Amino acid sequence: MRVHAQRAGALLGGLSFPALSFADWTVNMTPGVTGTSNDIFDLHMTIFWICVAIGVVVFGIMFWSIFAHRKSQGAKPANFHENTLVEVLWTLIPLVILVIMAIPATATLVDMYDTTESDIDIKVTGYQWKWQYEYINEDFGYFSNLTTPAEQISNRQTKGENYLLEVDNPMVIPVGKKVRFLLTANDVIHSWWVPDFGVKKDAIPGFINEAWTRVDVPGTYRGQCTELCGKNHGFMPVVVKAVPEEEYNTWVADQKAAAEKERELTEKDWTMEELMARGEKAYALNCAACHQADGSGAPPAFPALKGGAIATGEMAAHIDIVVNGKSGTAMQAFGGQLSEADLAAIITYERNAWGNKVGDMVTPKEIFDYKNQQ
């Protein structure tokens, strides 16, 4: 009874103070920050007001007819059929309206699909459940993972301002430049959506879809995957930072240097402690969503690594399943996703964490050699 009373009180409070209850609630689209998104908004409002005008005219005539020709005033129903003029009018008028609506809609669509003469090309690949961004002309790329703490997701901690819309590595683009997106997926269908850009495009395995944007206002813009893609569909946000061109060029130089440094790690002499420290972080980003942070897994789809045959069995088999995945299962091939250093660190961590204590380790050089032998 107390619960019902609380709910009733909340409902009455909402009805009593509607301005407070719905202060952040809206039913309309947002104009966005790009020319395309503003064109979409303007088109939406144009069509909206045309529909309003049609509704006013149609319902106005209908209600006037009901009132003026009511039976109480002695009105007699007309008896006519197949009036040629009426039939011509109710065919031509809708046709003219549709043509009027089609002209701006077609112009907007033509502009949206024109991906030519781009300044920057970025390949966007959807994975369960993260995004990979590859800067094709700059020869580097990286993954973008959700960083909302698990404590917030499980309601053990107060949710942050950008709950489920924050990542470790956002896409970075320069303002004032035309950026072309080449979208695909590695496993299932995803959809890359940034509402402020007016861009929403499916990422489909085996296909390349194209989209583009030109952002004129620096800032951070957020979106989400909008195609149901598995159990963590709600945990793969899109975050794009638009920065001045000079800042973008500096960032690109830093990314290239970091990529080169990452390649050099293959030749480094690693200790068990270094691999375990790196492996713990890499496991949390890439493996914990399926195999759980404590290695307990979610059988049968995701077997336990804690005390399991994969992490405590032969090293060669462990390397093979992490690098190449396992056909017919949810286990992805991480050989093309992660660097040799991350692969070696994850495998070493899995073999020596959660009480496994196998005691052996694999180096990035061994992973590099293994991949080249295939």
Tab-separated table of C-alpha atoms in Angstrom:
chain	number	residue	atom	x	y	z
A	1	MET	CA	0.000	0.000	0.000
A	2	ARG	CA	2.847	2.368	0.845
A	3	VAL	CA	4.423	1.803	-2.613
A	4	HIS	CA	1.122	2.548	-4.337
A	5	ALA	CA	0.722	5.687	-2.256
A	6	GLN	CA	4.223	6.852	-3.198
A	7	ARG	CA	3.525	6.255	-6.875
A	8	ALA	CA	0.229	8.125	-6.661
A	9	GLY	CA	1.978	11.018	-4.909
A	10	ALA	CA	4.644	11.152	-7.615
A	11	LEU	CA	1.970	11.147	-10.322
A	12	LEU	CA	-0.022	13.918	-8.631
A	13	GLY	CA	3.187	15.912	-8.155
A	14	GLY	CA	3.989	15.591	-11.843
A	15	LEU	CA	0.495	16.704	-12.818
A	16	SER	CA	0.552	19.575	-10.341
A	17	PHE	CA	3.902	20.919	-11.561
A	18	PRO	CA	4.093	20.080	-15.260
A	19	ALA	CA	6.653	22.779	-16.008
A	20	LEU	CA	9.069	21.231	-13.525
A	21	SER	CA	8.300	17.640	-14.486
A	22	PHE	CA	8.872	18.147	-18.220
A	23	ALA	CA	11.505	20.892	-18.143
A	24	ASP	CA	13.981	18.805	-20.209
A	25	TRP	CA	11.387	17.026	-22.327
A	26	THR	CA	10.941	17.831	-26.017
A	27	VAL	CA	9.318	16.199	-29.026
A	28	ASN	CA	11.118	18.005	-31.821
A	29	MET	CA	14.401	17.371	-33.621
A	30	THR	CA	17.513	19.420	-32.859
A	31	PRO	CA	19.040	21.611	-35.594
A	32	GLY	CA	22.546	20.197	-35.041
A	33	VAL	CA	25.897	21.791	-35.879
A	34	THR	CA	26.403	20.935	-39.559
A	35	GLY	CA	24.908	22.195	-42.792
A	36	THR	CA	23.392	18.776	-43.429
A	37	SER	CA	21.769	18.535	-39.998
A	38	ASN	CA	20.297	22.030	-40.413
A	39	ASP	CA	18.988	21.128	-43.883
A	40	ILE	CA	17.355	18.037	-42.365
A	41	PHE	CA	15.812	20.151	-39.603
A	42	ASP	CA	14.523	22.764	-42.066
A	43	LEU	CA	13.067	20.019	-44.265
A	44	HIS	CA	11.438	18.442	-41.227
A	45	MET	CA	9.841	21.739	-40.197
A	46	THR	CA	8.687	22.479	-43.772
A	47	ILE	CA	6.956	19.104	-44.034
A	48	PHE	CA	5.568	19.519	-40.520
A	49	TRP	CA	3.884	22.841	-41.327
A	50	ILE	CA	2.539	21.478	-44.621
A	51	CYS	CA	0.974	18.612	-42.649
A	52	VAL	CA	-0.416	21.111	-40.113
A	53	ALA	CA	-1.973	23.160	-42.933
A	54	ILE	CA	-3.484	20.019	-44.504
A	55	GLY	CA	-4.866	18.980	-41.133
A	56	VAL	CA	-6.383	22.414	-40.473
A	57	VAL	CA	-8.062	22.510	-43.898
A	58	VAL	CA	-9.331	18.899	-43.846
A	59	PHE	CA	-10.600	18.935	-40.270
A	60	GLY	CA	-11.928	22.492	-40.681
A	61	ILE	CA	-14.055	21.457	-43.665
A	62	MET	CA	-15.109	18.270	-41.890
A	63	PHE	CA	-16.212	20.012	-38.684
A	64	TRP	CA	-17.880	22.850	-40.610
A	65	SER	CA	-19.779	20.305	-42.703
A	66	ILE	CA	-20.890	18.436	-39.592
A	67	PHE	CA	-22.070	21.652	-37.962
A	68	ALA	CA	-23.650	23.412	-40.971
A	69	HIS	CA	-25.414	20.363	-42.347
A	70	ARG	CA	-26.649	18.813	-39.143
A	71	LYS	CA	-29.993	17.019	-39.169
A	72	SER	CA	-31.474	19.264	-36.482
A	73	GLN	CA	-31.381	22.153	-38.954
A	74	GLY	CA	-33.302	20.153	-41.529
A	75	ALA	CA	-30.322	19.362	-43.781
A	76	LYS	CA	-30.940	16.679	-46.383
A	77	PRO	CA	-28.062	14.433	-47.525
A	78	ALA	CA	-26.945	15.068	-51.118
A	79	ASN	CA	-27.197	12.132	-53.492
A	80	PHE	CA	-24.451	12.359	-56.064
A	81	HIS	CA	-21.822	9.932	-57.385
A	82	GLU	CA	-18.731	10.063	-59.579
A	83	ASN	CA	-18.338	13.832	-59.693
A	84	THR	CA	-15.566	14.334	-62.255
A	85	LEU	CA	-14.433	17.710	-60.939
A	86	VAL	CA	-14.128	16.438	-57.356
A	87	GLU	CA	-12.161	13.363	-58.453
A	88	VAL	CA	-9.783	15.484	-60.536
A	89	LEU	CA	-9.243	17.900	-57.672
A	90	TRP	CA	-8.555	15.254	-55.033
A	91	THR	CA	-6.024	13.679	-57.402
A	92	LEU	CA	-4.242	16.847	-58.546
A	93	ILE	CA	-4.063	18.651	-55.207
A	94	PRO	CA	-2.248	15.792	-53.363
A	95	LEU	CA	0.033	15.360	-56.392
A	96	VAL	CA	1.011	19.037	-56.311
A	97	ILE	CA	1.605	18.848	-52.554
A	98	LEU	CA	3.839	15.775	-52.955
A	99	VAL	CA	5.867	17.479	-55.693
A	100	ILE	CA	6.315	20.555	-53.491
A	101	MET	CA	7.529	18.289	-50.678
A	102	ALA	CA	9.748	16.180	-52.940
A	103	ILE	CA	11.814	19.068	-54.334
A	104	PRO	CA	13.569	20.096	-51.066
A	105	ALA	CA	13.683	16.453	-49.874
A	106	THR	CA	15.500	15.356	-53.033
A	107	ALA	CA	17.959	18.243	-52.817
A	108	THR	CA	18.761	17.349	-49.202
A	109	LEU	CA	19.216	13.655	-50.005
A	110	VAL	CA	21.475	14.397	-52.976
A	111	ASP	CA	23.663	16.537	-50.705
A	112	MET	CA	23.715	13.874	-47.965
A	113	TYR	CA	24.930	11.200	-50.390
A	114	ASP	CA	27.612	13.344	-52.036
A	115	THR	CA	30.797	12.036	-50.391
A	116	THR	CA	33.137	13.266	-53.133
A	117	GLU	CA	36.026	15.697	-52.637
A	118	SER	CA	36.563	14.807	-49.000
A	119	ASP	CA	39.535	16.221	-47.077
A	120	ILE	CA	39.799	13.297	-44.633
A	121	ASP	CA	38.737	9.648	-44.927
A	122	ILE	CA	38.016	7.627	-41.788
A	123	LYS	CA	37.091	3.959	-41.817
A	124	VAL	CA	34.609	3.132	-39.048
A	125	THR	CA	34.290	-0.545	-38.082
A	126	GLY	CA	31.741	-1.801	-35.586
A	127	TYR	CA	32.634	-4.620	-33.209
A	128	GLN	CA	30.757	-6.246	-30.360
A	129	TRP	CA	30.879	-3.817	-28.575
A	130	LYS	CA	33.214	-1.015	-29.584
A	131	TRP	CA	34.228	1.098	-32.564
A	132	GLN	CA	37.460	1.111	-34.518
A	133	TYR	CA	38.556	4.298	-36.278
A	134	GLU	CA	41.206	4.055	-38.990
A	135	TYR	CA	42.553	7.257	-40.524
A	136	ILE	CA	43.178	5.912	-43.998
A	137	ASN	CA	45.401	8.703	-45.297
A	138	GLU	CA	47.424	8.932	-42.092
A	139	ASP	CA	48.185	5.202	-41.577
A	140	PHE	CA	47.035	4.856	-37.969
A	141	GLY	CA	43.939	3.740	-36.124
A	142	TYR	CA	42.600	2.853	-32.706
A	143	PHE	CA	39.609	1.454	-30.816
A	144	SER	CA	37.051	3.494	-28.917
A	145	ASN	CA	35.667	1.785	-25.802
A	146	LEU	CA	33.057	2.745	-23.212
A	147	THR	CA	34.602	4.142	-20.014
A	148	THR	CA	31.512	4.484	-17.811
A	149	PRO	CA	32.459	2.661	-14.591
A	150	ALA	CA	30.778	-0.679	-13.948
A	151	GLU	CA	29.713	0.657	-10.532
A	152	GLN	CA	27.499	3.263	-12.224
A	153	ILE	CA	25.984	0.698	-14.570
A	154	SER	CA	25.107	-1.577	-11.650
A	155	ASN	CA	23.690	1.376	-9.635
A	156	ARG	CA	26.364	1.137	-6.950
A	157	GLN	CA	27.575	4.643	-7.767
A	158	THR	CA	25.929	7.918	-8.764
A	159	LYS	CA	25.672	8.170	-12.538
A	160	GLY	CA	27.903	10.736	-14.221
A	161	GLU	CA	26.912	13.584	-16.515
A	162	ASN	CA	27.694	11.578	-19.665
A	163	TYR	CA	26.511	8.200	-18.426
A	164	LEU	CA	27.034	5.542	-21.150
A	165	LEU	CA	28.195	8.295	-23.532
A	166	GLU	CA	31.897	8.482	-22.631
A	167	VAL	CA	34.837	6.685	-24.234
A	168	ASP	CA	38.581	6.320	-23.838
A	169	ASN	CA	39.502	7.346	-27.392
A	170	PRO	CA	37.024	9.632	-29.191
A	171	MET	CA	37.164	10.250	-32.921
A	172	VAL	CA	38.953	13.535	-33.598
A	173	ILE	CA	38.219	15.642	-36.688
A	174	PRO	CA	39.140	19.199	-37.736
A	175	VAL	CA	36.487	21.880	-38.041
A	176	GLY	CA	35.740	23.250	-41.478
A	177	LYS	CA	36.915	20.124	-43.321
A	178	LYS	CA	34.823	17.584	-45.200
A	179	VAL	CA	35.218	14.215	-43.485
A	180	ARG	CA	34.117	11.046	-45.261
A	181	PHE	CA	33.170	7.996	-43.206
A	182	LEU	CA	33.525	4.486	-44.639
A	183	LEU	CA	31.388	2.268	-42.424
A	184	THR	CA	31.484	-1.508	-42.057
A	185	ALA	CA	31.349	-4.128	-39.291
A	186	ASN	CA	33.401	-7.090	-38.175
A	187	ASP	CA	30.678	-9.326	-36.751
A	188	VAL	CA	27.017	-8.210	-36.807
A	189	ILE	CA	25.135	-5.162	-38.072
A	190	HIS	CA	25.793	-1.972	-36.116
A	191	SER	CA	24.714	1.615	-36.814
A	192	TRP	CA	26.869	4.722	-36.293
A	193	TRP	CA	24.807	7.743	-35.254
A	194	VAL	CA	25.692	11.290	-34.230
A	195	PRO	CA	22.462	13.348	-34.115
A	196	ASP	CA	24.258	16.723	-34.068
A	197	PHE	CA	25.825	15.835	-37.438
A	198	GLY	CA	22.664	14.502	-39.042
A	199	VAL	CA	24.611	11.274	-39.737
A	200	LYS	CA	23.157	7.812	-39.104
A	201	LYS	CA	24.432	4.936	-41.210
A	202	ASP	CA	24.387	1.148	-40.832
A	203	ALA	CA	27.710	-0.694	-40.504
A	204	ILE	CA	27.209	-4.071	-42.194
A	205	PRO	CA	29.740	-6.943	-42.376
A	206	GLY	CA	31.053	-7.357	-45.912
A	207	PHE	CA	29.714	-3.990	-47.100
A	208	ILE	CA	31.059	-0.429	-47.126
A	209	ASN	CA	28.547	2.366	-46.556
A	210	GLU	CA	29.509	6.008	-46.954
A	211	ALA	CA	28.552	9.181	-45.124
A	212	TRP	CA	30.151	12.562	-44.571
A	213	THR	CA	30.109	15.627	-42.371
A	214	ARG	CA	31.620	19.093	-42.081
A	215	VAL	CA	31.560	20.530	-38.570
A	216	ASP	CA	32.015	24.271	-38.194
A	217	VAL	CA	31.692	24.544	-34.418
A	218	PRO	CA	34.424	23.038	-32.181
A	219	GLY	CA	33.117	20.789	-29.451
A	220	THR	CA	32.421	17.250	-28.308
A	221	TYR	CA	29.469	15.502	-29.916
A	222	ARG	CA	27.949	12.244	-28.739
A	223	GLY	CA	25.859	9.484	-30.250
A	224	GLN	CA	25.233	5.759	-30.006
A	225	CYS	CA	24.925	2.529	-31.916
A	226	THR	CA	21.315	2.428	-33.081
A	227	GLU	CA	21.126	-1.151	-34.359
A	228	LEU	CA	20.428	-3.907	-31.830
A	229	CYS	CA	23.730	-5.789	-31.973
A	230	GLY	CA	23.855	-8.020	-28.899
A	231	LYS	CA	23.734	-7.945	-25.135
A	232	ASN	CA	26.015	-4.900	-24.798
A	233	HIS	CA	24.378	-2.916	-27.592
A	234	GLY	CA	23.693	-0.050	-25.189
A	235	PHE	CA	27.358	0.131	-24.192
A	236	MET	CA	29.038	1.252	-27.438
A	237	PRO	CA	28.661	5.042	-27.623
A	238	VAL	CA	30.026	7.319	-30.327
A	239	VAL	CA	32.047	10.366	-29.259
A	240	VAL	CA	33.520	12.826	-31.776
A	241	LYS	CA	35.728	15.802	-30.920
A	242	ALA	CA	35.828	18.608	-33.466
A	243	VAL	CA	38.933	20.743	-32.957
A	244	PRO	CA	40.698	23.586	-34.813
A	245	GLU	CA	42.876	22.425	-37.708
A	246	GLU	CA	46.154	23.283	-35.983
A	247	GLU	CA	45.191	21.266	-32.928
A	248	TYR	CA	44.096	18.410	-35.196
A	249	ASN	CA	47.443	18.365	-37.017
A	250	THR	CA	49.277	18.199	-33.680
A	251	TRP	CA	47.040	15.334	-32.578
A	252	VAL	CA	47.696	13.420	-35.824
A	253	ALA	CA	51.454	13.785	-35.341
A	254	ASP	CA	51.135	12.450	-31.776
A	255	GLN	CA	49.042	9.498	-32.968
A	256	LYS	CA	51.576	8.592	-35.642
A	257	ALA	CA	54.391	8.737	-33.102
A	258	ALA	CA	52.390	6.577	-30.683
A	259	ALA	CA	51.653	4.029	-33.442
A	260	GLU	CA	55.339	3.824	-34.322
A	261	LYS	CA	56.248	3.431	-30.656
A	262	GLU	CA	53.676	0.641	-30.347
A	263	ARG	CA	55.287	-1.187	-33.274
A	264	GLU	CA	58.690	-0.875	-31.609
A	265	LEU	CA	57.382	-2.606	-28.473
A	266	THR	CA	57.573	-5.890	-30.375
A	267	GLU	CA	61.362	-5.820	-29.982
A	268	LYS	CA	61.343	-4.831	-26.301
A	269	ASP	CA	62.450	-7.246	-23.588
A	270	TRP	CA	59.396	-7.652	-21.382
A	271	THR	CA	59.179	-8.824	-17.799
A	272	MET	CA	56.315	-10.810	-16.319
A	273	GLU	CA	55.331	-7.822	-14.158
A	274	GLU	CA	55.133	-5.484	-17.179
A	275	LEU	CA	53.027	-7.919	-19.172
A	276	MET	CA	50.676	-8.550	-16.242
A	277	ALA	CA	50.158	-4.806	-15.631
A	278	ARG	CA	49.451	-4.131	-19.307
A	279	GLY	CA	47.391	-7.306	-19.633
A	280	GLU	CA	45.059	-6.358	-16.789
A	281	LYS	CA	44.150	-3.072	-18.516
A	282	ALA	CA	43.856	-4.622	-21.988
A	283	TYR	CA	41.723	-7.492	-20.638
A	284	ALA	CA	39.339	-5.061	-18.938
A	285	LEU	CA	38.816	-3.163	-22.219
A	286	ASN	CA	38.581	-6.066	-24.636
A	287	CYS	CA	37.660	-9.281	-22.822
A	288	ALA	CA	35.849	-8.547	-19.565
A	289	ALA	CA	32.522	-7.759	-21.269
A	290	CYS	CA	32.185	-11.441	-22.215
A	291	HIS	CA	34.477	-13.392	-19.901
A	292	GLN	CA	33.774	-11.144	-16.868
A	293	ALA	CA	36.304	-9.135	-14.869
A	294	ASP	CA	37.012	-12.082	-12.562
A	295	GLY	CA	37.408	-14.568	-15.419
A	296	SER	CA	34.279	-16.491	-14.438
A	297	GLY	CA	32.770	-16.204	-17.940
A	298	ALA	CA	29.126	-16.632	-18.893
A	299	PRO	CA	28.833	-20.289	-19.990
A	300	PRO	CA	28.092	-21.745	-22.428
A	301	ALA	CA	28.626	-18.813	-24.803
A	302	PHE	CA	31.641	-17.432	-22.945
A	303	PRO	CA	33.583	-20.119	-21.070
A	304	ALA	CA	35.316	-19.384	-17.792
A	305	LEU	CA	39.003	-18.488	-18.004
A	306	LYS	CA	39.504	-18.819	-14.277
A	307	GLY	CA	40.696	-22.408	-13.934
A	308	GLY	CA	39.423	-23.124	-17.454
A	309	ALA	CA	41.032	-25.245	-20.152
A	310	ILE	CA	41.825	-22.268	-22.379
A	311	ALA	CA	43.909	-20.299	-19.901
A	312	THR	CA	45.509	-23.267	-18.162
A	313	GLY	CA	46.082	-25.501	-21.193
A	314	GLU	CA	48.757	-25.475	-23.880
A	315	MET	CA	50.219	-22.077	-24.730
A	316	ALA	CA	49.974	-22.670	-28.501
A	317	ALA	CA	46.240	-23.368	-28.290
A	318	HIS	CA	45.730	-20.298	-26.108
A	319	ILE	CA	47.563	-18.070	-28.586
A	320	ASP	CA	45.633	-19.521	-31.515
A	321	ILE	CA	42.162	-18.895	-30.076
A	322	VAL	CA	42.983	-15.326	-29.030
A	323	VAL	CA	44.633	-14.428	-32.341
A	324	ASN	CA	42.299	-16.310	-34.712
A	325	GLY	CA	39.097	-16.666	-32.694
A	326	LYS	CA	36.917	-19.749	-32.934
A	327	SER	CA	34.583	-20.320	-35.863
A	328	GLY	CA	30.935	-20.869	-34.999
A	329	THR	CA	31.207	-19.205	-31.604
A	330	ALA	CA	31.091	-15.688	-30.224
A	331	MET	CA	34.878	-15.676	-29.810
A	332	GLN	CA	36.277	-13.007	-32.128
A	333	ALA	CA	39.679	-13.022	-33.814
A	334	PHE	CA	41.714	-10.374	-31.994
A	335	GLY	CA	44.820	-10.744	-34.165
A	336	GLY	CA	43.720	-7.881	-36.396
A	337	GLN	CA	42.279	-5.790	-33.591
A	338	LEU	CA	45.074	-5.573	-31.037
A	339	SER	CA	48.797	-4.965	-31.173
A	340	GLU	CA	51.282	-7.763	-30.544
A	341	ALA	CA	52.074	-6.187	-27.170
A	342	ASP	CA	48.419	-6.199	-26.085
A	343	LEU	CA	47.869	-9.759	-27.326
A	344	ALA	CA	50.912	-11.032	-25.450
A	345	ALA	CA	49.919	-9.129	-22.318
A	346	ILE	CA	46.338	-10.440	-22.347
A	347	ILE	CA	47.412	-14.061	-22.825
A	348	THR	CA	50.047	-13.764	-20.088
A	349	TYR	CA	47.520	-12.132	-17.767
A	350	GLU	CA	44.871	-14.801	-18.363
A	351	ARG	CA	47.366	-17.568	-17.609
A	352	ASN	CA	48.492	-16.031	-14.334
A	353	ALA	CA	45.455	-14.142	-12.942
A	354	TRP	CA	42.561	-15.264	-10.696
A	355	GLY	CA	44.714	-17.989	-9.131
A	356	ASN	CA	45.587	-19.716	-12.426
A	357	LYS	CA	49.338	-19.273	-11.773
A	358	VAL	CA	50.480	-21.273	-14.784
A	359	GLY	CA	53.757	-19.377	-14.485
A	360	ASP	CA	54.582	-18.997	-18.179
A	361	MET	CA	54.495	-15.880	-20.363
A	362	VAL	CA	54.413	-15.023	-24.062
A	363	THR	CA	56.247	-12.033	-25.536
A	364	PRO	CA	55.096	-9.641	-28.278
A	365	LYS	CA	57.906	-10.980	-30.506
A	366	GLU	CA	56.485	-14.505	-30.208
A	367	ILE	CA	53.037	-13.229	-31.185
A	368	PHE	CA	54.551	-11.365	-34.142
A	369	ASP	CA	56.359	-14.489	-35.329
A	370	TYR	CA	53.222	-16.614	-34.853
A	371	LYS	CA	51.092	-14.259	-36.968
A	372	ASN	CA	53.722	-14.180	-39.746
A	373	GLN	CA	53.881	-17.990	-39.876
A	374	GLN	CA	50.159	-18.322	-40.669
